[in-house]
Amino acid sequence: MIIQLEKNITEAQSEKLHQRLEAIGYSTNDVKTQFADYLIGVGKKDFDIRAIGTLEGIRDIHRVSDAYKLVSKKWKVNDSQIDLGDGVKIGAGDFQMMAGPCSIETEEQIVATVEHLVKNGVKIMRGGVYKPRSSPYSFRGLGIDGLKLWHQHASAAGIKIITEVMMSEQIDEMIDYVDIFQIGARNSQNFNLLDAIGKVDKPVLLKRGISGTMDELLQAAEYIFSNGNEKIMLCERGIRTYENGYRNTMDINAMAMLKEKTHLPVIADPSHGIGVRKFVDKVALASMMVGVDGVIFEVHATPEKAYSDGQQTLSFTEAEKLYEQLRKTEKFRSEI
Ligand code: PEP
Ligand code: MN
C-alpha cells in the first residue's frame, strides 16, 4: 500500500497513521523524496481501506500489493519525466538520444565527440571513466581526472554527461561533474550502491542485470526510489540467453512491458544489447517502435581504435545516419 502524505502532516497525525497500520498487521516504511512524502505499508491482510483513508494528513491512498510499489504504474498512471535542466527532458513525451564512447580515453577524443554531438543536436554524452571490465588487464578508465576534463569541455558546449558509478564511495567526488549517474548491469543488484544513489538528488539510469528479470530490475529501482530519489530511468541493455551468436539478447518484449509496468522512463541500449556494430541501428529502431523514451549508444571517431567495445561502436558517419533515423521514427511512431 502506498499512502501519499500531506506535506504539512503533523507528528501526531503521522503517529496515529503508523499505529493504525501496524494494528491491522502492516509494517510501515517512511519514504521522503525530492518530490513527496510517502508511507509504504507492507502486509497481506485485506481490510476496509476506509479504516485509514479517513485519517488526517493523507493526500491519497493506493493499494499496490506487488513487490515493487513506488515505481509501479498501478498508483502513478502518468509517466514520470527526468528534467536535466536547460530544456533537456526525458520521458512523458520527451525523447532523448545519448551517445558517446564506451570509455573516455583522451582529451582529443572528448573534444571530437563533443563537437560531433553539438553538430548533430544531441544533448547528452555517454562515456565511462570507471569501467567494469571482465578482465582486470583491460583498460579500466581515466577515473575522476578524466571526468573533470570531460566536464570542462562538455559543460562549455552545453552537453550533459552520463557516466557509470561503480561504488558508493565514488558518488561524492563525481556528483558535481555528472548529470546522470549510470548504474551498470553488473551492479544492478548491488543493494548498498542502490541505497547510496537513492540518497542523492541526481538522475540515475539503472541498467538491467546481465541475467536480471524485469521484476528484479523494478525492485532494484524501488531501492533507489524508497531511499529518496525519484529521478530514475530504466535501461534495457540485453540479457544473457543460450544464444551465443551475438553478445547479448536485446529484450524487445521487456521494453514494451516495462512501459506498462512502470511510470519511469525506459531507455534502450542497442550497443550492448546486440554487441555487433552492423546491427546497432536496426535494434535501436526496433526499440523505438516499442515505445522507449530514449536511446543510448556507443560512438567513436575511430571505432577500430577504441579502448573498449569498438566492435559495437558506431563511427561518426554511422551515428549521424542513426540520429536522423531515430528522429524520423519518433515522429512516425507518434502518428500511427
Ligand atoms: C557501458 O555502458 O559501457 C557498460 C559497461 O554497460 P553495461 O553495464 O550495460 O554492460
Ligand atoms: Mn561499453
GROMACS .gro file of C-alpha atoms and ligand atoms in nm:
model
  347
    1MET     CA    1   0.000   0.000   0.000
    2ILE     CA    2   0.122   0.350  -0.085
    3ILE     CA    3  -0.005   0.638   0.123
    4GLN     CA    4   0.087   0.980  -0.010
    5LEU     CA    5   0.111   1.219   0.280
    6GLU     CA    6   0.026   1.583   0.302
    7LYS     CA    7   0.343   1.794   0.307
    8ASN     CA    8   0.237   1.952   0.634
    9ILE     CA    9   0.135   1.634   0.817
   10THR     CA   10   0.191   1.677   1.191
   11GLU     CA   11   0.389   1.439   1.414
   12ALA     CA   12   0.069   1.339   1.592
   13GLN     CA   13  -0.116   1.264   1.267
   14SER     CA   14   0.175   1.060   1.140
   15GLU     CA   15   0.199   0.868   1.465
   16LYS     CA   16  -0.171   0.782   1.453
   17LEU     CA   17  -0.139   0.659   1.095
   18HIS     CA   18   0.155   0.434   1.180
   19GLN     CA   19  -0.032   0.291   1.478
   20ARG     CA   20  -0.346   0.222   1.276
   21LEU     CA   21  -0.149   0.043   1.003
   22GLU     CA   22   0.051  -0.163   1.249
   23ALA     CA   23  -0.269  -0.257   1.432
   24ILE     CA   24  -0.405  -0.419   1.115
   25GLY     CA   25  -0.083  -0.612   1.066
   26TYR     CA   26   0.108  -0.393   0.823
   27SER     CA   27   0.471  -0.294   0.862
   28THR     CA   28   0.536   0.072   0.792
   29ASN     CA   29   0.815   0.237   0.595
   30ASP     CA   30   0.859   0.613   0.568
   31VAL     CA   31   0.981   0.743   0.234
   32LYS     CA   32   1.079   1.104   0.174
   33THR     CA   33   1.185   1.201  -0.177
   34GLN     CA   34   1.267   1.523  -0.363
   35PHE     CA   35   0.901   1.548  -0.456
   36ALA     CA   36   0.681   1.398  -0.185
   37ASP     CA   37   0.642   1.208   0.141
   38TYR     CA   38   0.500   0.858   0.143
   39LEU     CA   39   0.419   0.587   0.388
   40ILE     CA   40   0.459   0.237   0.249
   41GLY     CA   41   0.257  -0.033   0.418
   42VAL     CA   42   0.362  -0.393   0.364
   43GLY     CA   43   0.129  -0.673   0.469
   44LYS     CA   44  -0.114  -0.928   0.341
   45LYS     CA   45  -0.430  -0.859   0.534
   46ASP     CA   46  -0.734  -0.749   0.343
   47PHE     CA   47  -0.915  -0.470   0.521
   48ASP     CA   48  -1.154  -0.186   0.463
   49ILE     CA   49  -0.942   0.097   0.326
   50ARG     CA   50  -1.173   0.349   0.495
   51ALA     CA   51  -1.016   0.246   0.827
   52ILE     CA   52  -0.717   0.451   0.717
   53GLY     CA   53  -0.841   0.677   0.442
   54THR     CA   54  -1.038   0.894   0.679
   55LEU     CA   55  -0.737   0.983   0.895
   56GLU     CA   56  -0.585   1.329   0.870
   57GLY     CA   57  -0.261   1.404   0.689
   58ILE     CA   58  -0.332   1.178   0.392
   59ARG     CA   59  -0.336   1.308   0.039
   60ASP     CA   60  -0.402   0.982  -0.142
   61ILE     CA   61  -0.401   0.610  -0.078
   62HIS     CA   62  -0.338   0.327  -0.325
   63ARG     CA   63  -0.340  -0.046  -0.292
   64VAL     CA   64  -0.028  -0.188  -0.461
   65SER     CA   65   0.049  -0.539  -0.349
   66ASP     CA   66   0.338  -0.610  -0.589
   67ALA     CA   67   0.692  -0.642  -0.454
   68TYR     CA   68   0.772  -0.310  -0.621
   69LYS     CA   69   0.534  -0.030  -0.541
   70LEU     CA   70   0.658   0.327  -0.581
   71VAL     CA   71   0.793   0.259  -0.929
   72SER     CA   72   0.469   0.091  -1.036
   73LYS     CA   73   0.223   0.240  -1.279
   74LYS     CA   74  -0.056   0.098  -1.065
   75TRP     CA   75  -0.056   0.407  -0.846
   76LYS     CA   76   0.102   0.668  -1.073
   77VAL     CA   77  -0.062   0.640  -1.410
   78ASN     CA   78   0.109   0.943  -1.563
   79ASP     CA   79   0.461   0.887  -1.689
   80SER     CA   80   0.744   1.047  -1.495
   81GLN     CA   81   0.984   1.286  -1.656
   82ILE     CA   82   1.351   1.349  -1.586
   83ASP     CA   83   1.445   1.715  -1.616
   84LEU     CA   84   1.817   1.773  -1.670
   85GLY     CA   85   1.778   2.148  -1.698
   86ASP     CA   86   1.835   2.374  -2.000
   87GLY     CA   87   1.528   2.227  -2.163
   88VAL     CA   88   1.664   1.871  -2.172
   89LYS     CA   89   1.388   1.635  -2.057
   90ILE     CA   90   1.338   1.262  -2.081
   91GLY     CA   91   1.007   1.076  -2.061
   92ALA     CA   92   0.640   1.173  -2.065
   93GLY     CA   93   0.658   1.264  -2.432
   94ASP     CA   94   1.018   1.388  -2.441
   95PHE     CA   95   1.265   1.167  -2.625
   96GLN     CA   96   1.644   1.195  -2.595
   97MET     CA   97   1.946   1.037  -2.758
   98MET     CA   98   2.262   0.979  -2.555
   99ALA     CA   99   2.577   0.898  -2.747
  100GLY     CA  100   2.949   0.876  -2.690
  101PRO     CA  101   3.233   0.633  -2.648
  102CYS     CA  102   3.229   0.328  -2.428
  103SER     CA  103   3.527   0.476  -2.239
  104ILE     CA  104   3.658   0.828  -2.204
  105GLU     CA  105   4.011   0.792  -2.340
  106THR     CA  106   4.185   1.121  -2.419
  107GLU     CA  107   4.120   1.495  -2.431
  108GLU     CA  108   4.136   1.482  -2.807
  109GLN     CA  109   3.863   1.217  -2.811
  110ILE     CA  110   3.645   1.422  -2.573
  111VAL     CA  111   3.677   1.734  -2.787
  112ALA     CA  112   3.600   1.548  -3.110
  113THR     CA  113   3.296   1.376  -2.960
  114VAL     CA  114   3.155   1.691  -2.803
  115GLU     CA  115   3.191   1.869  -3.137
  116HIS     CA  116   3.019   1.581  -3.316
  117LEU     CA  117   2.726   1.584  -3.071
  118VAL     CA  118   2.682   1.961  -3.088
  119LYS     CA  119   2.682   1.947  -3.466
  120ASN     CA  120   2.409   1.685  -3.458
  121GLY     CA  121   2.191   1.839  -3.188
  122VAL     CA  122   2.248   1.554  -2.940
  123LYS     CA  123   2.232   1.687  -2.584
  124ILE     CA  124   2.370   1.404  -2.371
  125MET     CA  125   2.712   1.240  -2.397
  126ARG     CA  126   2.782   0.896  -2.257
  127GLY     CA  127   3.124   0.759  -2.159
  128GLY     CA  128   3.282   0.559  -1.881
  129VAL     CA  129   3.559   0.681  -1.655
  130TYR     CA  130   3.520   0.388  -1.417
  131LYS     CA  131   3.488   0.082  -1.634
  132PRO     CA  132   3.367  -0.261  -1.523
  133ARG     CA  133   3.581  -0.496  -1.734
  134SER     CA  134   3.567  -0.874  -1.749
  135SER     CA  135   3.946  -0.887  -1.747
  136PRO     CA  136   4.149  -0.693  -1.491
  137TYR     CA  137   4.412  -0.634  -1.761
  138SER     CA  138   4.175  -0.437  -1.985
  139PHE     CA  139   4.154  -0.055  -1.981
  140ARG     CA  140   3.960   0.043  -1.671
  141GLY     CA  141   3.907   0.414  -1.732
  142LEU     CA  142   4.066   0.751  -1.656
  143GLY     CA  143   3.888   0.793  -1.324
  144ILE     CA  144   3.796   1.123  -1.164
  145ASP     CA  145   4.061   1.326  -1.352
  146GLY     CA  146   3.911   1.207  -1.680
  147LEU     CA  147   3.566   1.304  -1.559
  148LYS     CA  148   3.679   1.655  -1.464
  149LEU     CA  149   3.842   1.706  -1.801
  150TRP     CA  150   3.533   1.578  -1.978
  151HIS     CA  151   3.307   1.800  -1.770
  152GLN     CA  152   3.514   2.107  -1.861
  153HIS     CA  153   3.459   2.050  -2.234
  154ALA     CA  154   3.102   1.919  -2.213
  155SER     CA  155   2.965   2.196  -1.993
  156ALA     CA  156   3.130   2.464  -2.209
  157ALA     CA  157   2.939   2.320  -2.505
  158GLY     CA  158   2.609   2.271  -2.319
  159ILE     CA  159   2.635   1.892  -2.330
  160LYS     CA  160   2.508   1.682  -2.039
  161ILE     CA  161   2.711   1.390  -1.901
  162ILE     CA  162   2.602   1.036  -1.822
  163THR     CA  163   2.865   0.811  -1.668
  164GLU     CA  164   2.884   0.497  -1.458
  165VAL     CA  165   2.941   0.498  -1.084
  166MET     CA  166   3.072   0.165  -0.957
  167MET     CA  167   3.099   0.219  -0.582
  168SER     CA  168   2.914   0.435  -0.333
  169GLU     CA  169   3.248   0.589  -0.228
  170GLN     CA  170   3.273   0.747  -0.575
  171ILE     CA  171   2.942   0.934  -0.557
  172ASP     CA  172   3.063   1.241  -0.367
  173GLU     CA  173   3.366   1.306  -0.584
  174MET     CA  174   3.165   1.259  -0.903
  175ILE     CA  175   2.841   1.434  -0.824
  176ASP     CA  176   2.936   1.786  -0.932
  177TYR     CA  177   3.055   1.663  -1.269
  178VAL     CA  178   2.770   1.438  -1.380
  179ASP     CA  179   2.414   1.496  -1.494
  180ILE     CA  180   2.308   1.132  -1.484
  181PHE     CA  181   2.467   0.855  -1.281
  182GLN     CA  182   2.466   0.521  -1.458
  183ILE     CA  183   2.439   0.203  -1.254
  184GLY     CA  184   2.581  -0.071  -1.474
  185ALA     CA  185   2.444  -0.415  -1.544
  186ARG     CA  186   2.693  -0.577  -1.309
  187ASN     CA  187   2.581  -0.356  -1.024
  188SER     CA  188   2.209  -0.380  -1.092
  189GLN     CA  189   2.159  -0.569  -0.767
  190ASN     CA  190   2.434  -0.407  -0.564
  191PHE     CA  191   2.189  -0.305  -0.296
  192ASN     CA  192   2.434  -0.093  -0.099
  193LEU     CA  193   2.510   0.110  -0.411
  194LEU     CA  194   2.137   0.140  -0.486
  195ASP     CA  195   2.075   0.262  -0.130
  196ALA     CA  196   2.352   0.519  -0.167
  197ILE     CA  197   2.243   0.651  -0.506
  198GLY     CA  198   1.891   0.678  -0.366
  199LYS     CA  199   2.016   0.927  -0.112
  200VAL     CA  200   2.136   1.184  -0.364
  201ASP     CA  201   1.937   1.426  -0.572
  202LYS     CA  202   2.069   1.339  -0.918
  203PRO     CA  203   1.908   1.143  -1.204
  204VAL     CA  204   2.004   0.777  -1.231
  205LEU     CA  205   1.999   0.540  -1.526
  206LEU     CA  206   1.966   0.189  -1.387
  207LYS     CA  207   2.065  -0.091  -1.621
  208ARG     CA  208   1.909  -0.433  -1.620
  209GLY     CA  209   2.133  -0.706  -1.480
  210ILE     CA  210   2.300  -0.941  -1.725
  211SER     CA  211   2.067  -1.219  -1.610
  212GLY     CA  212   1.814  -0.996  -1.438
  213THR     CA  213   1.439  -1.034  -1.470
  214MET     CA  214   1.205  -0.736  -1.520
  215ASP     CA  215   1.084  -0.785  -1.166
  216GLU     CA  216   1.438  -0.770  -1.030
  217LEU     CA  217   1.503  -0.454  -1.227
  218LEU     CA  218   1.188  -0.292  -1.090
  219GLN     CA  219   1.273  -0.394  -0.736
  220ALA     CA  220   1.623  -0.253  -0.780
  221ALA     CA  221   1.462   0.074  -0.890
  222GLU     CA  222   1.238   0.055  -0.583
  223TYR     CA  223   1.554   0.058  -0.368
  224ILE     CA  224   1.656   0.390  -0.523
  225PHE     CA  225   1.310   0.545  -0.501
  226SER     CA  226   1.246   0.431  -0.144
  227ASN     CA  227   1.574   0.589  -0.036
  228GLY     CA  228   1.450   0.925  -0.159
  229ASN     CA  229   1.548   0.961  -0.524
  230GLU     CA  230   1.258   0.954  -0.771
  231LYS     CA  231   1.472   1.054  -1.069
  232ILE     CA  232   1.519   0.709  -1.217
  233MET     CA  233   1.533   0.571  -1.571
  234LEU     CA  234   1.541   0.201  -1.653
  235CYS     CA  235   1.769   0.070  -1.925
  236GLU     CA  236   1.736  -0.249  -2.128
  237ARG     CA  237   2.086  -0.347  -2.240
  238GLY     CA  238   2.035  -0.708  -2.338
  239ILE     CA  239   2.040  -1.020  -2.129
  240ARG     CA  240   2.232  -1.345  -2.139
  241THR     CA  241   2.047  -1.632  -2.302
  242TYR     CA  242   2.154  -1.964  -2.458
  243GLU     CA  243   2.209  -1.783  -2.790
  244ASN     CA  244   2.578  -1.712  -2.839
  245GLY     CA  245   2.569  -1.579  -3.194
  246TYR     CA  246   2.585  -1.223  -3.060
  247ARG     CA  247   2.690  -1.058  -2.736
  248ASN     CA  248   2.353  -1.026  -2.561
  249THR     CA  249   1.986  -1.072  -2.645
  250MET     CA  250   1.811  -0.735  -2.661
  251ASP     CA  251   1.479  -0.797  -2.492
  252ILE     CA  252   1.230  -0.603  -2.701
  253ASN     CA  253   0.946  -0.767  -2.507
  254ALA     CA  254   1.074  -0.629  -2.180
  255MET     CA  255   1.085  -0.272  -2.310
  256ALA     CA  256   0.724  -0.294  -2.425
  257MET     CA  257   0.614  -0.448  -2.096
  258LEU     CA  258   0.815  -0.213  -1.875
  259LYS     CA  259   0.630   0.078  -2.031
  260GLU     CA  260   0.313  -0.084  -1.895
  261LYS     CA  261   0.452  -0.177  -1.556
  262THR     CA  262   0.623   0.146  -1.455
  263HIS     CA  263   0.585   0.520  -1.485
  264LEU     CA  264   0.965   0.560  -1.509
  265PRO     CA  265   1.124   0.640  -1.845
  266VAL     CA  266   1.259   0.336  -2.031
  267ILE     CA  267   1.583   0.365  -2.230
  268ALA     CA  268   1.726   0.125  -2.489
  269ASP     CA  269   2.097   0.047  -2.517
  270PRO     CA  270   2.130  -0.131  -2.852
  271SER     CA  271   2.512  -0.123  -2.844
  272HIS     CA  272   2.541  -0.362  -2.550
  273GLY     CA  273   2.205  -0.512  -2.647
  274ILE     CA  274   2.340  -0.684  -2.955
  275GLY     CA  275   2.711  -0.605  -2.939
  276VAL     CA  276   2.756  -0.605  -3.317
  277ARG     CA  277   2.821  -0.270  -3.486
  278LYS     CA  278   2.643  -0.359  -3.807
  279PHE     CA  279   2.310  -0.420  -3.633
  280VAL     CA  280   2.308  -0.147  -3.368
  281ASP     CA  281   2.095   0.084  -3.584
  282LYS     CA  282   1.834  -0.182  -3.656
  283VAL     CA  283   1.798  -0.278  -3.290
  284ALA     CA  284   1.778   0.091  -3.197
  285LEU     CA  285   1.493   0.144  -3.441
  286ALA     CA  286   1.311  -0.168  -3.326
  287SER     CA  287   1.336  -0.038  -2.969
  288MET     CA  288   1.184   0.291  -3.078
  289MET     CA  289   0.880   0.110  -3.208
  290VAL     CA  290   0.804  -0.047  -2.871
  291GLY     CA  291   0.794   0.299  -2.720
  292VAL     CA  292   1.122   0.375  -2.541
  293ASP     CA  293   1.183   0.727  -2.410
  294GLY     CA  294   1.547   0.737  -2.511
  295VAL     CA  295   1.828   0.551  -2.682
  296ILE     CA  296   2.187   0.535  -2.559
  297PHE     CA  297   2.458   0.407  -2.787
  298GLU     CA  298   2.834   0.400  -2.841
  299VAL     CA  299   3.002   0.634  -3.088
  300HIS     CA  300   3.371   0.694  -3.161
  301ALA     CA  301   3.568   0.884  -3.426
  302THR     CA  302   3.763   0.566  -3.499
  303PRO     CA  303   3.579   0.265  -3.353
  304GLU     CA  304   3.854   0.025  -3.457
  305LYS     CA  305   4.091   0.212  -3.226
  306ALA     CA  306   3.853   0.242  -2.928
  307TYR     CA  307   3.997   0.126  -2.594
  308SER     CA  308   3.680  -0.075  -2.525
  309ASP     CA  309   3.374  -0.211  -2.709
  310GLY     CA  310   3.495  -0.099  -3.054
  311GLN     CA  311   3.312  -0.397  -3.210
  312GLN     CA  312   2.975  -0.244  -3.119
  313THR     CA  313   3.065   0.124  -3.162
  314LEU     CA  314   2.939   0.337  -3.449
  315SER     CA  315   3.158   0.578  -3.642
  316PHE     CA  316   3.054   0.943  -3.654
  317THR     CA  317   2.914   0.894  -4.003
  318GLU     CA  318   2.712   0.589  -3.900
  319ALA     CA  319   2.588   0.771  -3.591
  320GLU     CA  320   2.475   1.070  -3.797
  321LYS     CA  321   2.259   0.843  -4.005
  322LEU     CA  322   2.111   0.686  -3.692
  323TYR     CA  323   2.028   1.023  -3.527
  324GLU     CA  324   1.825   1.108  -3.834
  325GLN     CA  325   1.654   0.770  -3.844
  326LEU     CA  326   1.568   0.791  -3.474
  327ARG     CA  327   1.419   1.137  -3.518
  328LYS     CA  328   1.213   1.019  -3.813
  329THR     CA  329   1.100   0.709  -3.623
  330GLU     CA  330   0.997   0.916  -3.326
  331LYS     CA  331   0.776   1.126  -3.548
  332PHE     CA  332   0.643   0.821  -3.730
  333ARG     CA  333   0.550   0.632  -3.414
  334SER     CA  334   0.358   0.928  -3.279
  335GLU     CA  335   0.148   0.931  -3.595
  336ILE     CA  336   0.048   0.565  -3.608
  337PEP     C1  337   2.861   0.065  -2.059
  337PEP     O1  338   2.759   0.134  -2.072
  337PEP     O2  339   2.968   0.089  -2.117
  337PEP     C2  340   2.851  -0.060  -1.981
  337PEP     C3  341   2.958  -0.113  -1.923
  337PEP     O3  342   2.727  -0.110  -1.980
  337PEP     P1  343   2.665  -0.239  -1.908
  337PEP     O4  344   2.670  -0.213  -1.763
  337PEP     O5  345   2.527  -0.245  -1.964
  337PEP     O6  346   2.749  -0.358  -1.950
  338MN      MN  347   3.058  -0.036  -2.347
   0.00000   0.00000   0.00000
